[in-house]
PDB file of C-alpha atoms in Angstrom:
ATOM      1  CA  UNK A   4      19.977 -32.237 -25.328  1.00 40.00           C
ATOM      2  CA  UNK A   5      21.786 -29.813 -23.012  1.00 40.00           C
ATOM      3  CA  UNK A   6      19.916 -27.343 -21.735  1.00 39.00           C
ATOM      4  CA  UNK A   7      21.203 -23.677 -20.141  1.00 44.00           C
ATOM      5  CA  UNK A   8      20.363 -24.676 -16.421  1.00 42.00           C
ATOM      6  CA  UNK A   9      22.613 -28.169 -16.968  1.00 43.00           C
ATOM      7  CA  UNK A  10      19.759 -30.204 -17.225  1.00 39.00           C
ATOM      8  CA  UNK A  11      19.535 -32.745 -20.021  1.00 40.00           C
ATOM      9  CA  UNK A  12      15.986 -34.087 -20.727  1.00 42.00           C
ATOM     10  CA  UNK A  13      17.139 -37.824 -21.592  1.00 45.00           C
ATOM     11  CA  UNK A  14      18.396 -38.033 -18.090  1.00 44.00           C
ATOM     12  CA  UNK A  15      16.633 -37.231 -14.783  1.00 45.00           C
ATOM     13  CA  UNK A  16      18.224 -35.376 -12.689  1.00 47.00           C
ATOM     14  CA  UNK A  17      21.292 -33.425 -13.691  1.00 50.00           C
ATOM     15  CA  UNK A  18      23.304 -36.124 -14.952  1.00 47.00           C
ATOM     16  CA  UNK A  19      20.997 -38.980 -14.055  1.00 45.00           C
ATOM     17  CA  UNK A  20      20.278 -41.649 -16.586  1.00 41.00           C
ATOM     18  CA  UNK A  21      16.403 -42.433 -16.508  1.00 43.00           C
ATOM     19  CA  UNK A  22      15.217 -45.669 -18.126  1.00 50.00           C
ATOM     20  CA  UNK A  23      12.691 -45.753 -20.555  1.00 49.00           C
ATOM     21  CA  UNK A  24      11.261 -47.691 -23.077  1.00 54.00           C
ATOM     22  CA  UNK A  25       9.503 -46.398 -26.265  1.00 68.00           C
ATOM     23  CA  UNK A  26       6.291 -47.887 -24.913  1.00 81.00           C
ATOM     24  CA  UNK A  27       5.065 -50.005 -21.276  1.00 84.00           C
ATOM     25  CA  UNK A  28       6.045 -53.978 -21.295  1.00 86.00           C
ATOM     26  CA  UNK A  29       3.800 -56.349 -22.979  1.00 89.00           C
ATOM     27  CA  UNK A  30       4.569 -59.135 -21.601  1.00 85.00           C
ATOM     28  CA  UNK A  31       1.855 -60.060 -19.269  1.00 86.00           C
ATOM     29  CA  UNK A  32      -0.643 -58.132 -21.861  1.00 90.00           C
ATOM     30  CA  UNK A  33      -3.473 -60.672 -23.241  1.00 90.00           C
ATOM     31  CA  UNK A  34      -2.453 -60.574 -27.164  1.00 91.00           C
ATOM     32  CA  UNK A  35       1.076 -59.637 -27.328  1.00 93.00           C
ATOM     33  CA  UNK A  36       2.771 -63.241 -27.030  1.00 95.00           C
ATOM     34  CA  UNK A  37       1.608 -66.381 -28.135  1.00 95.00           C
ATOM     35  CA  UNK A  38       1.729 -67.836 -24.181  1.00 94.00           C
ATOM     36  CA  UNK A  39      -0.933 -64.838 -23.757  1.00 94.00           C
ATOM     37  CA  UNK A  40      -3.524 -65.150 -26.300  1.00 95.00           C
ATOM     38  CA  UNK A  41      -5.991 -67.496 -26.724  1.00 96.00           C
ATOM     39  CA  UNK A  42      -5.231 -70.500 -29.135  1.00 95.00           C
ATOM     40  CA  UNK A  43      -8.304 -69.469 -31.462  1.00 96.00           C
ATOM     41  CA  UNK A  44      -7.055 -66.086 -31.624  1.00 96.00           C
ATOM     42  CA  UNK A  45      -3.120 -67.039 -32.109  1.00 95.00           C
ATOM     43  CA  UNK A  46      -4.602 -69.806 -34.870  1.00 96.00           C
ATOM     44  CA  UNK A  47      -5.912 -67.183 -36.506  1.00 96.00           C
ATOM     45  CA  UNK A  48      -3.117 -64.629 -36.396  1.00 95.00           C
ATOM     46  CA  UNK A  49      -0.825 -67.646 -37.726  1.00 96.00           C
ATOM     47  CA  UNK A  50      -2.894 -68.357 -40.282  1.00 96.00           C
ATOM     48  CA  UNK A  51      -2.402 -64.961 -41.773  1.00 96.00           C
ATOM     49  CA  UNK A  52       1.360 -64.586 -41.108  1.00 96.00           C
ATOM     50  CA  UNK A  53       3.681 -67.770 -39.900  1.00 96.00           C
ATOM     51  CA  UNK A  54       6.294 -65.582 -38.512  1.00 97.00           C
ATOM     52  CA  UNK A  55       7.718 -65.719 -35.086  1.00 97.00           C
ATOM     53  CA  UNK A  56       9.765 -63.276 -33.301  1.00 97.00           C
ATOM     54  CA  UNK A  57      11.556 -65.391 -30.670  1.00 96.00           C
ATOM     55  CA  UNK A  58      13.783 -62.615 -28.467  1.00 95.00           C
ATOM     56  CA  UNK A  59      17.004 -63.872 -27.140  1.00 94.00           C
ATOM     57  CA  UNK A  60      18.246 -62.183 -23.957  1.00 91.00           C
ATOM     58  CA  UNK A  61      20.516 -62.850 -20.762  1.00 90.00           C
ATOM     59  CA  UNK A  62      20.711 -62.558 -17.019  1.00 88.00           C
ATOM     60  CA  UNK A  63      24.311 -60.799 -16.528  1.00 88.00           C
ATOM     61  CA  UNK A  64      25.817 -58.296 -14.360  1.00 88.00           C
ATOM     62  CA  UNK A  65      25.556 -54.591 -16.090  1.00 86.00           C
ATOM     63  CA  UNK A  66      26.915 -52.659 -13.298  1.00 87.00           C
ATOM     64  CA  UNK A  67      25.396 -51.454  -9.804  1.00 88.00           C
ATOM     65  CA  UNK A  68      23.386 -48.611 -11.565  1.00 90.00           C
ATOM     66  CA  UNK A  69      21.485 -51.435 -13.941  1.00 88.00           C
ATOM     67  CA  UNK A  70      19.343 -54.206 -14.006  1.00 91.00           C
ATOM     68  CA  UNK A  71      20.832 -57.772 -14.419  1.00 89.00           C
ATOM     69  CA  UNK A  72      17.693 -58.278 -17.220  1.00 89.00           C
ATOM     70  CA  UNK A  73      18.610 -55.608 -18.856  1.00 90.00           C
ATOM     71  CA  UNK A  74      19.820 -57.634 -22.363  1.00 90.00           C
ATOM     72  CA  UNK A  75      16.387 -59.638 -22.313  1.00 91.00           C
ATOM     73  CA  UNK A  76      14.093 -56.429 -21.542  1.00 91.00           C
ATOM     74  CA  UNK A  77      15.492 -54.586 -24.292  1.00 91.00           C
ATOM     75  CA  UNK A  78      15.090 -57.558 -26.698  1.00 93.00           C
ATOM     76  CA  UNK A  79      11.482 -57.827 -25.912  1.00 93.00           C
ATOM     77  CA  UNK A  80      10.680 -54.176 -26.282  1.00 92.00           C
ATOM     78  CA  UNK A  81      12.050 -54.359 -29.666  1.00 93.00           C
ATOM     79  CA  UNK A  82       9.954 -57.711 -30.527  1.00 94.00           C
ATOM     80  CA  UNK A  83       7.140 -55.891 -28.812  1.00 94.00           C
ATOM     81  CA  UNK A  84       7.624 -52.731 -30.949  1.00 93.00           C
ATOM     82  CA  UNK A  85       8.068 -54.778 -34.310  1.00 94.00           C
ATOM     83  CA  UNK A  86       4.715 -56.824 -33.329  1.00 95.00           C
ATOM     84  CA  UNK A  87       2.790 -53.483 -32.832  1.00 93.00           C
ATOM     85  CA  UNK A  88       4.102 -51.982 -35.997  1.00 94.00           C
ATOM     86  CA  UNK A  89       2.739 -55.355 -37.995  1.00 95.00           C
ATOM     87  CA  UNK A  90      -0.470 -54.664 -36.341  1.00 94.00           C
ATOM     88  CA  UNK A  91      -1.199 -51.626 -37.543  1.00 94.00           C
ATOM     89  CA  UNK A  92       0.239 -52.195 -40.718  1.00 94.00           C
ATOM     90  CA  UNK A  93      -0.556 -55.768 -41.296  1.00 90.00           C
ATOM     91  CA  UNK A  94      -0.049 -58.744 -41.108  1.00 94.00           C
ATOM     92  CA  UNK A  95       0.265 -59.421 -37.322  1.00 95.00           C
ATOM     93  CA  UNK A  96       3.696 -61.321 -36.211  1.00 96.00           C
ATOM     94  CA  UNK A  97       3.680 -63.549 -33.542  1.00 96.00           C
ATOM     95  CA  UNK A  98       6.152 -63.400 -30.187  1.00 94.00           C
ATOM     96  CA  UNK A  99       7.101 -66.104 -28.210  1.00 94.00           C
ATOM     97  CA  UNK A 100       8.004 -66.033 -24.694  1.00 89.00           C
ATOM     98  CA  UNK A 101      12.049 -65.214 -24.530  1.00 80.00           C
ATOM     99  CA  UNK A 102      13.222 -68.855 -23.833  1.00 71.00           C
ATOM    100  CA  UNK A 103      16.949 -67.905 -23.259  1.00 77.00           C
ATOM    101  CA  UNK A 104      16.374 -65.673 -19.954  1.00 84.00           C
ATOM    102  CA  UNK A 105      20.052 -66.770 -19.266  1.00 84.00           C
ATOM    103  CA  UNK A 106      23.258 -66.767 -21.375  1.00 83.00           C
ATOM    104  CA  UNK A 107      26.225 -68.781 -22.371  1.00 86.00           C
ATOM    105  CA  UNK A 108      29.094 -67.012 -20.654  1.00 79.00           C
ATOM    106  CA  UNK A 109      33.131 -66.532 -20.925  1.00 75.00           C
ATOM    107  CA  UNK A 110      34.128 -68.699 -17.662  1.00 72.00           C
ATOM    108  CA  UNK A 111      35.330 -65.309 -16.130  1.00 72.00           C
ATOM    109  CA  UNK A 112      31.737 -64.171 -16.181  1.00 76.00           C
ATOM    110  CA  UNK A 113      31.140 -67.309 -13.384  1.00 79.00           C
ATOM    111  CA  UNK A 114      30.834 -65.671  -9.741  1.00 78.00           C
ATOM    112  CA  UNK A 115      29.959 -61.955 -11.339  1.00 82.00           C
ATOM    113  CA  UNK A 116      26.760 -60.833  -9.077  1.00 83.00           C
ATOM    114  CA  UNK A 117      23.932 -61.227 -11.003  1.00 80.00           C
ATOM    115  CA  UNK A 118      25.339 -63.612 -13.955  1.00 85.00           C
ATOM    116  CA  UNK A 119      23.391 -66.461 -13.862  1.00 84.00           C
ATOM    117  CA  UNK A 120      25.816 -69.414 -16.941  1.00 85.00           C
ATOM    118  CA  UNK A 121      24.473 -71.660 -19.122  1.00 89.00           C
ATOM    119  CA  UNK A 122      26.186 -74.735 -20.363  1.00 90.00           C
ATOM    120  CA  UNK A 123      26.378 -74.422 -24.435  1.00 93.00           C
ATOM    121  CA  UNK A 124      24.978 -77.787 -24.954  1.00 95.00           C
ATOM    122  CA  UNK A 125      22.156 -76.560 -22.473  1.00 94.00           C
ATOM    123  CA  UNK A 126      21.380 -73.317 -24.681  1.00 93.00           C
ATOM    124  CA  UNK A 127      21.524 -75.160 -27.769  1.00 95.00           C
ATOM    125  CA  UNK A 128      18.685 -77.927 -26.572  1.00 96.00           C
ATOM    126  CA  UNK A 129      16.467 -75.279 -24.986  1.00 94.00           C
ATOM    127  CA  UNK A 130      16.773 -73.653 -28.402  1.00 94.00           C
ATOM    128  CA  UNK A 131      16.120 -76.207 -30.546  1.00 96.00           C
ATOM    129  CA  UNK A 132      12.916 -77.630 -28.463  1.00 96.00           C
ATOM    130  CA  UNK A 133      11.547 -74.127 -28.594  1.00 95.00           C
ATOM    131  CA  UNK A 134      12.147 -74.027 -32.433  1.00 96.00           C
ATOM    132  CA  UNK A 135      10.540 -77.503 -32.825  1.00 96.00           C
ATOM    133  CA  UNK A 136       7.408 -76.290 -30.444  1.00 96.00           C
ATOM    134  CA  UNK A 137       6.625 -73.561 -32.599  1.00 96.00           C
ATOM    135  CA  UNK A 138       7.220 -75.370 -36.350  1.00 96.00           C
ATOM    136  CA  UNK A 139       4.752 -78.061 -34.858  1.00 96.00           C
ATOM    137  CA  UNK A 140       2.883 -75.225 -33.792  1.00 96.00           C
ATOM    138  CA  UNK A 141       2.513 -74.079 -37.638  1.00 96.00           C
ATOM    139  CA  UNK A 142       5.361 -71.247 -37.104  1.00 96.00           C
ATOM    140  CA  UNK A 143       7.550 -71.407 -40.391  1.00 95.00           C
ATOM    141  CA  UNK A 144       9.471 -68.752 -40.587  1.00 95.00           C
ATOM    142  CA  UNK A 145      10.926 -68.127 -37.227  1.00 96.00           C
ATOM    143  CA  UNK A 146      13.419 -65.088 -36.318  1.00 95.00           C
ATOM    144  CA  UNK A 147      15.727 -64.932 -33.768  1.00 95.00           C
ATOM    145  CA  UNK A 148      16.058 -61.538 -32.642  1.00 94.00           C
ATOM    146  CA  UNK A 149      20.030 -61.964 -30.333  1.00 93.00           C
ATOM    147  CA  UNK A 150      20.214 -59.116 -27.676  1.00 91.00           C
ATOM    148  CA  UNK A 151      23.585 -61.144 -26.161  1.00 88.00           C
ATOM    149  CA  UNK A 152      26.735 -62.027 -27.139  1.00 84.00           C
ATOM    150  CA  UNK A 153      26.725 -65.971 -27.641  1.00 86.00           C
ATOM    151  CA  UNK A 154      26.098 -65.754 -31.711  1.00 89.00           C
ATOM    152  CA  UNK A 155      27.829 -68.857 -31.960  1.00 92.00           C
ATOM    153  CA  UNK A 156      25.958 -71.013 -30.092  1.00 93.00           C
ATOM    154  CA  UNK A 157      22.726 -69.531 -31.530  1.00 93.00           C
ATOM    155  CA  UNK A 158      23.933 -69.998 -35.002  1.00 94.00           C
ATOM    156  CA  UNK A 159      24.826 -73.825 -33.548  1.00 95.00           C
ATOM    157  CA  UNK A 160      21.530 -74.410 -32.581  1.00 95.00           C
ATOM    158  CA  UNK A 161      19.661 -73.158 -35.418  1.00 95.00           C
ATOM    159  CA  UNK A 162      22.020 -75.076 -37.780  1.00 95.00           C
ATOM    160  CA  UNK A 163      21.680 -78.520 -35.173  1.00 96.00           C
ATOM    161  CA  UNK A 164      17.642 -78.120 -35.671  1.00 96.00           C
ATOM    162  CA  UNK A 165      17.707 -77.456 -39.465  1.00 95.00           C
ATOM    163  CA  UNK A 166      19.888 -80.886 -39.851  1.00 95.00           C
ATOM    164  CA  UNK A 167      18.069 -83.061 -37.409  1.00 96.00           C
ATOM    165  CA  UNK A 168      14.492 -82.010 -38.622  1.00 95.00           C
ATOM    166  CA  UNK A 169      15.902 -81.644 -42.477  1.00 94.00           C
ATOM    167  CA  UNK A 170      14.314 -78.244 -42.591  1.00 91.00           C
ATOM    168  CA  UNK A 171      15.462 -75.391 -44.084  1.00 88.00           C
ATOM    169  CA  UNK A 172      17.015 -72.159 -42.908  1.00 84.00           C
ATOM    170  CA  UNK A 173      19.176 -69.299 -43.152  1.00 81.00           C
ATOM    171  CA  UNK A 174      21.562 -68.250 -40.202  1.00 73.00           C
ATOM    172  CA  UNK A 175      24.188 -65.462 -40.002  1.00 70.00           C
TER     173      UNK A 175
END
């Protein structure tokens, strides 16, 4: 909101954009992802709820004024924030580590500071191991929360792993 001096409290500085998350990162926090609680504990949690946020993020170029994580870190603060909410409200949802830091890319994204391109077929594997870790893990109903653009090859992978593995699934 503007303000009679010209300041606006979103933004720093007259004008300046400040970022800020609704609360601190999690991700190195004992409890918040299943890579940082202990296996009793994350049995446990499992047992109660099989559901498992896995964020999907990018490395690209946003600009000079942003960070080139910016996609994944917004991803995880919403998995984070989703995860809190379930613990306080019950029952707990798991997290897994985001295991697309990088993105599948329009070719005129290659050479773009920051960008770091994945092959499709390279997404869609990394994808579809991850999925298979965590349903032999016990994880059976596992959400994809997509903070990028490459829907396609999500949907792909999802659809790849449900007829290889003859599981079922719904993707959209």
């Amino acid at each position: 909101e503007g303000h009679s001096d010209g300041h606006d409290r979103r933004r720093g500085q007259k004008g300046r954009f400040v970022r800020c998350f609704p609360a601190p990162p999690e991700l190195c926090k004992a409890g918040s992802y299943i890579q940082t609680t202990p296996g009793k504990e994350q049995d446990e949690i499992r047992k109660k709820n099989d559901v498992v946020l896995i964020p999907i993020g990018c490395t690209e170029d946003h600009g000079p004024m942003n960070p080139s994580g910016m996609d994944t870190f917004m991803v995880t603060a919403i998995a984070e924030g989703v995860r809190r909410y379930t613990l306080k409200h019950g029952p707990q949802v798991s997290i897994a580590f985001p295991p697309l830091l990088y993105g599948v890319h329009p070719q005129s994204h290659v050479g773009m500071d920051g960008t770091i391109v994945l092959h499709e077929e390279t997404a869609i594997g990394m994808l579809k191991d991850v999925m298979l870790g965590l349903w032999n893990s016990g994880y059976r109903k596992m959400i994809l929360i997509n903070n990028h653009g490459h829907l396609p090859v999500l949907q792909t992978a999802v659809w790849k792993f449900m007829k290889e593995y003859q599981l079922p699934g719904i993707y959209r």
